[in-house]
Short mmCIF file of C-alpha atoms in Angstrom, two decimals:
data_model
loop_
_atom_site.label_atom_id
_atom_site.label_comp_id
_atom_site.label_asym_id
_atom_site.label_seq_id
_atom_site.Cartn_x
_atom_site.Cartn_y
_atom_site.Cartn_z
CA UNK A 127 136.56 -153.95 -47.93
CA UNK A 128 133.92 -153.85 -45.27
CA UNK A 129 134.34 -150.70 -43.22
CA UNK A 130 132.53 -149.62 -40.06
CA UNK A 131 132.75 -145.87 -39.43
CA UNK A 132 131.70 -144.28 -36.16
CA UNK A 133 130.85 -140.56 -36.16
CA UNK A 134 131.24 -138.73 -32.87
CA UNK A 135 128.15 -136.70 -32.13
CA UNK A 136 130.21 -133.53 -31.79
CA UNK A 137 131.10 -133.75 -35.49
CA UNK A 138 127.42 -133.58 -36.39
CA UNK A 139 127.08 -130.11 -34.86
CA UNK A 140 129.09 -128.43 -37.64
CA UNK A 141 127.41 -128.35 -41.06
CA UNK A 142 130.68 -127.72 -42.92
CA UNK A 143 132.24 -130.72 -41.18
CA UNK A 144 129.24 -132.91 -41.99
CA UNK A 145 129.60 -131.91 -45.65
CA UNK A 146 133.33 -132.75 -45.68
CA UNK A 147 132.91 -136.13 -43.99
CA UNK A 148 129.85 -137.03 -46.06
CA UNK A 149 131.91 -136.36 -49.20
CA UNK A 150 134.61 -138.73 -47.97
CA UNK A 151 132.12 -141.44 -47.03
CA UNK A 152 130.49 -141.12 -50.45
CA UNK A 153 133.87 -141.43 -52.15
CA UNK A 154 134.59 -144.64 -50.25
CA UNK A 155 131.18 -145.94 -51.27
CA UNK A 156 131.90 -145.23 -54.92
CA UNK A 157 135.15 -147.16 -54.58
CA UNK A 158 133.01 -150.24 -53.92
CA UNK A 159 133.50 -150.68 -50.18
CA UNK A 160 130.65 -152.01 -48.06
CA UNK A 161 130.23 -149.35 -45.39
CA UNK A 162 128.19 -149.21 -42.21
CA UNK A 163 128.07 -145.84 -40.45
CA UNK A 164 127.21 -145.67 -36.74
CA UNK A 165 126.74 -142.31 -35.05
CA UNK A 166 126.34 -140.87 -31.59
CA UNK A 167 125.06 -137.47 -30.55
CA UNK A 168 125.38 -137.21 -26.79
CA UNK A 169 125.89 -133.45 -26.53
CA UNK A 170 122.86 -132.59 -28.66
CA UNK A 171 120.86 -135.22 -26.76
CA UNK A 172 121.84 -133.67 -23.42
CA UNK A 173 120.96 -130.19 -24.70
CA UNK A 174 117.60 -131.48 -25.95
CA UNK A 175 116.84 -133.06 -22.58
CA UNK A 176 117.66 -129.74 -20.91
CA UNK A 177 115.26 -127.89 -23.20
CA UNK A 178 112.61 -130.48 -22.36
CA UNK A 179 113.23 -130.07 -18.65
CA UNK A 180 114.53 -133.63 -18.24
CA UNK A 181 117.50 -133.96 -15.88
CA UNK A 182 120.49 -135.98 -17.14
CA UNK A 183 121.93 -138.55 -14.73
CA UNK A 184 125.11 -140.57 -15.24
CA UNK A 185 126.55 -143.58 -13.43
CA UNK A 186 130.14 -144.63 -14.28
CA UNK A 187 129.93 -142.57 -17.45
CA UNK A 188 126.69 -144.25 -18.56
CA UNK A 189 123.47 -142.30 -18.90
CA UNK A 190 120.57 -143.47 -16.75
CA UNK A 191 117.69 -143.72 -19.19
CA UNK A 192 114.11 -143.85 -17.99
CA UNK A 193 111.23 -144.16 -20.45
CA UNK A 194 110.89 -140.40 -20.97
CA UNK A 195 114.63 -140.04 -21.59
CA UNK A 196 114.63 -143.06 -23.92
CA UNK A 197 111.82 -141.58 -26.00
CA UNK A 198 113.82 -138.37 -26.36
CA UNK A 199 116.83 -140.47 -27.42
CA UNK A 200 114.77 -142.03 -30.21
CA UNK A 201 113.72 -138.56 -31.35
CA UNK A 202 117.29 -137.21 -31.43
CA UNK A 203 119.28 -140.26 -32.55
CA UNK A 204 116.90 -142.11 -34.87
CA UNK A 205 115.24 -138.90 -35.99
CA UNK A 206 117.12 -135.62 -36.42
CA UNK A 207 120.76 -136.73 -36.45
CA UNK A 208 120.23 -139.99 -38.32
CA UNK A 209 118.31 -138.39 -41.17
CA UNK A 210 120.61 -135.37 -41.31
CA UNK A 211 123.68 -137.55 -41.81
CA UNK A 212 122.01 -139.92 -44.29
CA UNK A 213 120.79 -136.93 -46.30
CA UNK A 214 124.29 -135.39 -46.37
CA UNK A 215 125.87 -138.60 -47.71
CA UNK A 216 123.12 -139.01 -50.30
CA UNK A 217 123.65 -135.42 -51.44
CA UNK A 218 127.26 -136.32 -52.24
CA UNK A 219 126.17 -138.96 -54.75
CA UNK A 220 126.16 -142.10 -52.59
CA UNK A 221 122.58 -143.15 -51.75
CA UNK A 222 122.35 -143.61 -47.98
CA UNK A 223 119.52 -144.79 -45.79
CA UNK A 224 119.06 -143.98 -42.11
CA UNK A 225 118.11 -147.04 -40.08
CA UNK A 226 117.48 -147.86 -36.45
CA UNK A 227 117.01 -151.01 -34.42
CA UNK A 228 113.29 -151.02 -35.09
CA UNK A 229 113.85 -151.47 -38.83
CA UNK A 230 113.78 -155.24 -39.49
CA UNK A 231 115.20 -155.69 -35.96
CA UNK A 232 118.46 -154.52 -37.44
CA UNK A 233 120.28 -154.23 -34.10
CA UNK A 234 119.44 -156.47 -31.17
CA UNK A 235 120.16 -155.57 -27.56
CA UNK A 236 119.87 -156.69 -23.97
CA UNK A 237 119.56 -154.44 -20.89
CA UNK A 238 122.87 -153.37 -19.39
CA UNK A 239 123.93 -155.08 -16.16
CA UNK A 240 125.29 -152.56 -13.65
CA UNK A 241 126.25 -153.41 -10.07
CA UNK A 242 125.11 -156.96 -10.88
CA UNK A 243 121.56 -155.72 -11.55
CA UNK A 244 120.14 -156.04 -15.04
CA UNK A 245 118.21 -152.97 -16.12
CA UNK A 246 119.39 -150.81 -13.22
CA UNK A 247 120.28 -148.08 -15.71
CA UNK A 248 116.82 -148.19 -17.29
CA UNK A 249 116.67 -148.39 -21.08
CA UNK A 250 120.43 -148.70 -21.50
CA UNK A 251 121.61 -151.77 -23.37
CA UNK A 252 124.45 -153.45 -25.17
CA UNK A 253 124.47 -154.90 -28.67
CA UNK A 254 123.98 -158.67 -28.87
CA UNK A 255 123.56 -159.11 -32.62
CA UNK A 256 122.52 -157.56 -35.90
CA UNK A 257 120.43 -158.54 -38.89
CA UNK A 258 123.29 -159.14 -41.31
CA UNK A 259 121.09 -160.32 -44.23
CA UNK A 260 119.20 -157.02 -43.97
CA UNK A 261 122.42 -154.97 -43.97
CA UNK A 262 123.81 -156.98 -46.88
CA UNK A 263 120.58 -156.49 -48.84
CA UNK A 264 121.11 -152.73 -48.58
CA UNK A 265 124.69 -153.03 -49.82
CA UNK A 266 123.53 -155.11 -52.80
CA UNK A 267 121.20 -152.27 -53.76
CA UNK A 268 124.06 -149.75 -53.43
CA UNK A 269 122.49 -148.25 -50.30
CA UNK A 270 124.78 -147.17 -47.50
CA UNK A 271 123.22 -147.81 -44.05
CA UNK A 272 123.54 -145.10 -41.40
CA UNK A 273 122.69 -146.49 -37.96
CA UNK A 274 121.64 -144.69 -34.80
CA UNK A 275 122.96 -145.99 -31.47
CA UNK A 276 119.84 -147.92 -30.47
CA UNK A 277 119.09 -151.62 -30.07
CA UNK A 278 115.84 -153.55 -29.75
CA UNK A 279 115.35 -156.02 -26.92
CA UNK A 280 113.40 -159.26 -26.68
CA UNK A 281 110.73 -157.16 -24.92
CA UNK A 282 110.38 -155.14 -28.17
CA UNK A 283 111.64 -152.04 -26.37
CA UNK A 284 114.34 -149.77 -27.76
CA UNK A 285 117.52 -149.36 -25.72
CA UNK A 286 120.12 -146.60 -25.79
CA UNK A 287 123.58 -148.04 -26.54
CA UNK A 288 126.96 -146.35 -26.13
CA UNK A 289 127.85 -145.54 -29.73
CA UNK A 290 131.55 -146.43 -29.38
CA UNK A 291 130.73 -149.92 -28.12
CA UNK A 292 127.96 -150.34 -30.68
CA UNK A 293 130.37 -149.49 -33.51
CA UNK A 294 132.89 -152.05 -32.25
CA UNK A 295 130.22 -154.75 -31.94
CA UNK A 296 128.84 -153.92 -35.39
CA UNK A 297 132.34 -154.13 -36.88
CA UNK A 298 132.73 -157.57 -35.33
CA UNK A 299 129.31 -158.82 -36.45
CA UNK A 300 129.68 -157.69 -40.06
CA UNK A 301 133.24 -159.04 -40.28
CA UNK A 302 134.69 -155.60 -40.97
CA UNK A 303 138.19 -155.19 -42.34
CA UNK A 304 138.41 -151.73 -40.81
CA UNK A 305 136.82 -149.80 -37.95
CA UNK A 306 137.41 -146.07 -38.01
CA UNK A 307 136.42 -143.81 -35.12
CA UNK A 308 135.97 -140.22 -36.24
CA UNK A 309 136.36 -138.00 -33.18
CA UNK A 310 136.56 -134.33 -32.25
CA UNK A 311 140.21 -134.75 -31.15
CA UNK A 312 143.22 -135.65 -33.30
CA UNK A 313 143.57 -139.16 -31.85
CA UNK A 314 144.72 -140.67 -28.57
CA UNK A 315 146.63 -137.86 -26.89
CA UNK A 316 149.56 -137.91 -24.49
CA UNK A 317 149.63 -134.27 -23.51
CA UNK A 318 149.69 -132.34 -26.77
CA UNK A 319 151.09 -135.25 -28.78
CA UNK A 320 149.18 -137.86 -30.75
CA UNK A 321 150.13 -141.48 -30.13
CA UNK A 322 150.69 -142.93 -33.59
CA UNK A 323 149.99 -146.48 -32.39
CA UNK A 324 149.15 -148.32 -29.17
CA UNK A 325 148.62 -151.99 -28.38
CA UNK A 326 145.66 -153.53 -26.61
CA UNK A 327 147.95 -154.32 -23.67
CA UNK A 328 148.94 -150.65 -23.37
CA UNK A 329 145.36 -149.46 -22.99
CA UNK A 330 145.13 -150.36 -19.29
CA UNK A 331 148.41 -148.55 -18.58
CA UNK A 332 147.15 -145.42 -20.35
CA UNK A 333 143.98 -145.50 -18.27
CA UNK A 334 145.74 -146.20 -14.96
CA UNK A 335 148.26 -143.42 -15.56
CA UNK A 336 145.44 -141.06 -16.54
CA UNK A 337 146.97 -140.35 -19.91
CA UNK A 338 143.46 -140.96 -21.26
CA UNK A 339 140.19 -140.26 -19.51
CA UNK A 340 136.48 -139.75 -20.07
CA UNK A 341 135.05 -140.80 -23.39
CA UNK A 342 138.43 -141.91 -24.76
CA UNK A 343 138.48 -144.75 -22.22
CA UNK A 344 135.22 -146.12 -23.61
CA UNK A 345 136.55 -145.71 -27.14
CA UNK A 346 139.73 -147.64 -26.39
CA UNK A 347 137.81 -150.39 -24.60
CA UNK A 348 135.61 -150.68 -27.66
CA UNK A 349 138.61 -150.68 -30.00
CA UNK A 350 140.16 -153.52 -28.01
CA UNK A 351 136.95 -155.50 -28.29
CA UNK A 352 136.93 -155.02 -32.06
CA UNK A 353 140.55 -156.16 -32.42
CA UNK A 354 139.92 -159.23 -30.26
CA UNK A 355 136.77 -159.91 -32.28
CA UNK A 356 138.75 -160.19 -35.51
CA UNK A 357 138.59 -156.68 -36.98
CA UNK A 358 141.89 -156.30 -38.80
CA UNK A 359 142.46 -152.58 -38.41
CA UNK A 360 141.14 -149.99 -35.94
CA UNK A 361 141.97 -146.30 -36.09
CA UNK A 362 140.94 -143.33 -33.97
CA UNK A 363 141.07 -140.23 -36.14
CA UNK A 364 140.26 -136.55 -35.78
CA UNK A 365 137.33 -135.96 -38.11
CA UNK A 366 138.09 -132.28 -38.61
CA UNK A 367 141.47 -132.93 -40.30
CA UNK A 368 141.44 -132.57 -44.07
CA UNK A 369 140.58 -135.89 -45.77
CA UNK A 370 141.30 -137.74 -42.50
CA UNK A 371 138.76 -140.46 -43.23
CA UNK A 372 140.10 -141.16 -46.71
CA UNK A 373 143.71 -141.25 -45.48
CA UNK A 374 142.81 -143.61 -42.63
CA UNK A 375 140.76 -145.95 -44.80
CA UNK A 376 143.49 -146.14 -47.45
CA UNK A 377 146.26 -146.78 -44.91
CA UNK A 378 148.54 -149.79 -45.18
CA UNK A 379 147.54 -152.87 -43.21
CA UNK A 380 151.03 -153.40 -41.78
CA UNK A 381 151.84 -152.78 -38.11
CA UNK A 382 154.23 -149.89 -38.61
CA UNK A 383 153.02 -146.44 -37.64
CA UNK A 384 152.90 -144.16 -40.63
CA UNK A 385 153.43 -140.42 -40.05
CA UNK A 386 151.34 -139.57 -43.13
CA UNK A 387 148.31 -141.33 -41.66
CA UNK A 388 146.33 -139.24 -39.15
CA UNK A 389 145.26 -140.35 -35.71
CA UNK A 390 146.08 -143.43 -33.66
CA UNK A 391 146.10 -147.05 -34.70
CA UNK A 392 145.13 -149.68 -32.13
CA UNK A 393 147.17 -152.86 -32.51
CA UNK A 394 146.78 -156.34 -31.10
CA UNK A 395 150.46 -157.01 -30.36
CA UNK A 396 153.53 -155.23 -29.08
CA UNK A 397 155.49 -153.04 -31.45
CA UNK A 398 159.00 -151.66 -31.10
CA UNK A 399 159.63 -148.42 -29.29
CA UNK A 400 160.48 -146.81 -32.64
CA UNK A 401 157.10 -147.74 -34.01
CA UNK A 402 155.39 -146.43 -30.89
CA UNK A 403 157.03 -143.01 -31.19
CA UNK A 404 154.84 -140.00 -30.86
CA UNK A 405 153.94 -137.96 -33.89
CA UNK A 406 153.14 -134.29 -33.67
CA UNK A 407 149.53 -133.44 -33.04
#
């Protein structure tokens, strides 16, 4: 299969967790799957900006990114975190290579339009394409690409991209069979319960009723995009659960929720109330 895996930045702050997840990614690679890893790192980025004396500003949950902030993003995302994760996967026996948009124009972007003004958020963009022949050339050489959440524009500038949306777009562009979001929570939560499965139509209701909020809204919007773009299976999984990635990737492709599979599956169509039952967190 082709599998896109998105690492939440919070997971990259725990060395033991990095080791566990890198082991699972490497195992999937040895099984012969073509894997593209996309990672974020917002909390470390914010902390780095604070140490540098650069104030963080957000509009509608999106970071305003001037040139100084963008340059720090390149340092954190394409530098420290990208190489740390690629090194961890390689150490587990699956050669990995950290890449960014600047490498062979791997990930193309355009400036984000906000309040009907393009570029009003500075160097914040959205993914418009990827260099699939380049990615496939890495797979042929048994190299697993690890991508930072950056895109390159027609102006040859690098743009910061929301990692959840970038992962969904990448999954669509590579024709992924699976998209797996590894998060720092157990899945989509309703109180202290994990929703085993939700449909794209239910996402708006969950947002309007404030069952989900913050970063989970962006994640669900991205998951919906991936499903509508042809990705067969999308799961949101707690990365700290034992072997969560392996269990999610090996899950059945049918629509029924499976208690043994961690996290939440996002489905295109309605399912019965029995299938939508909550499983314990």
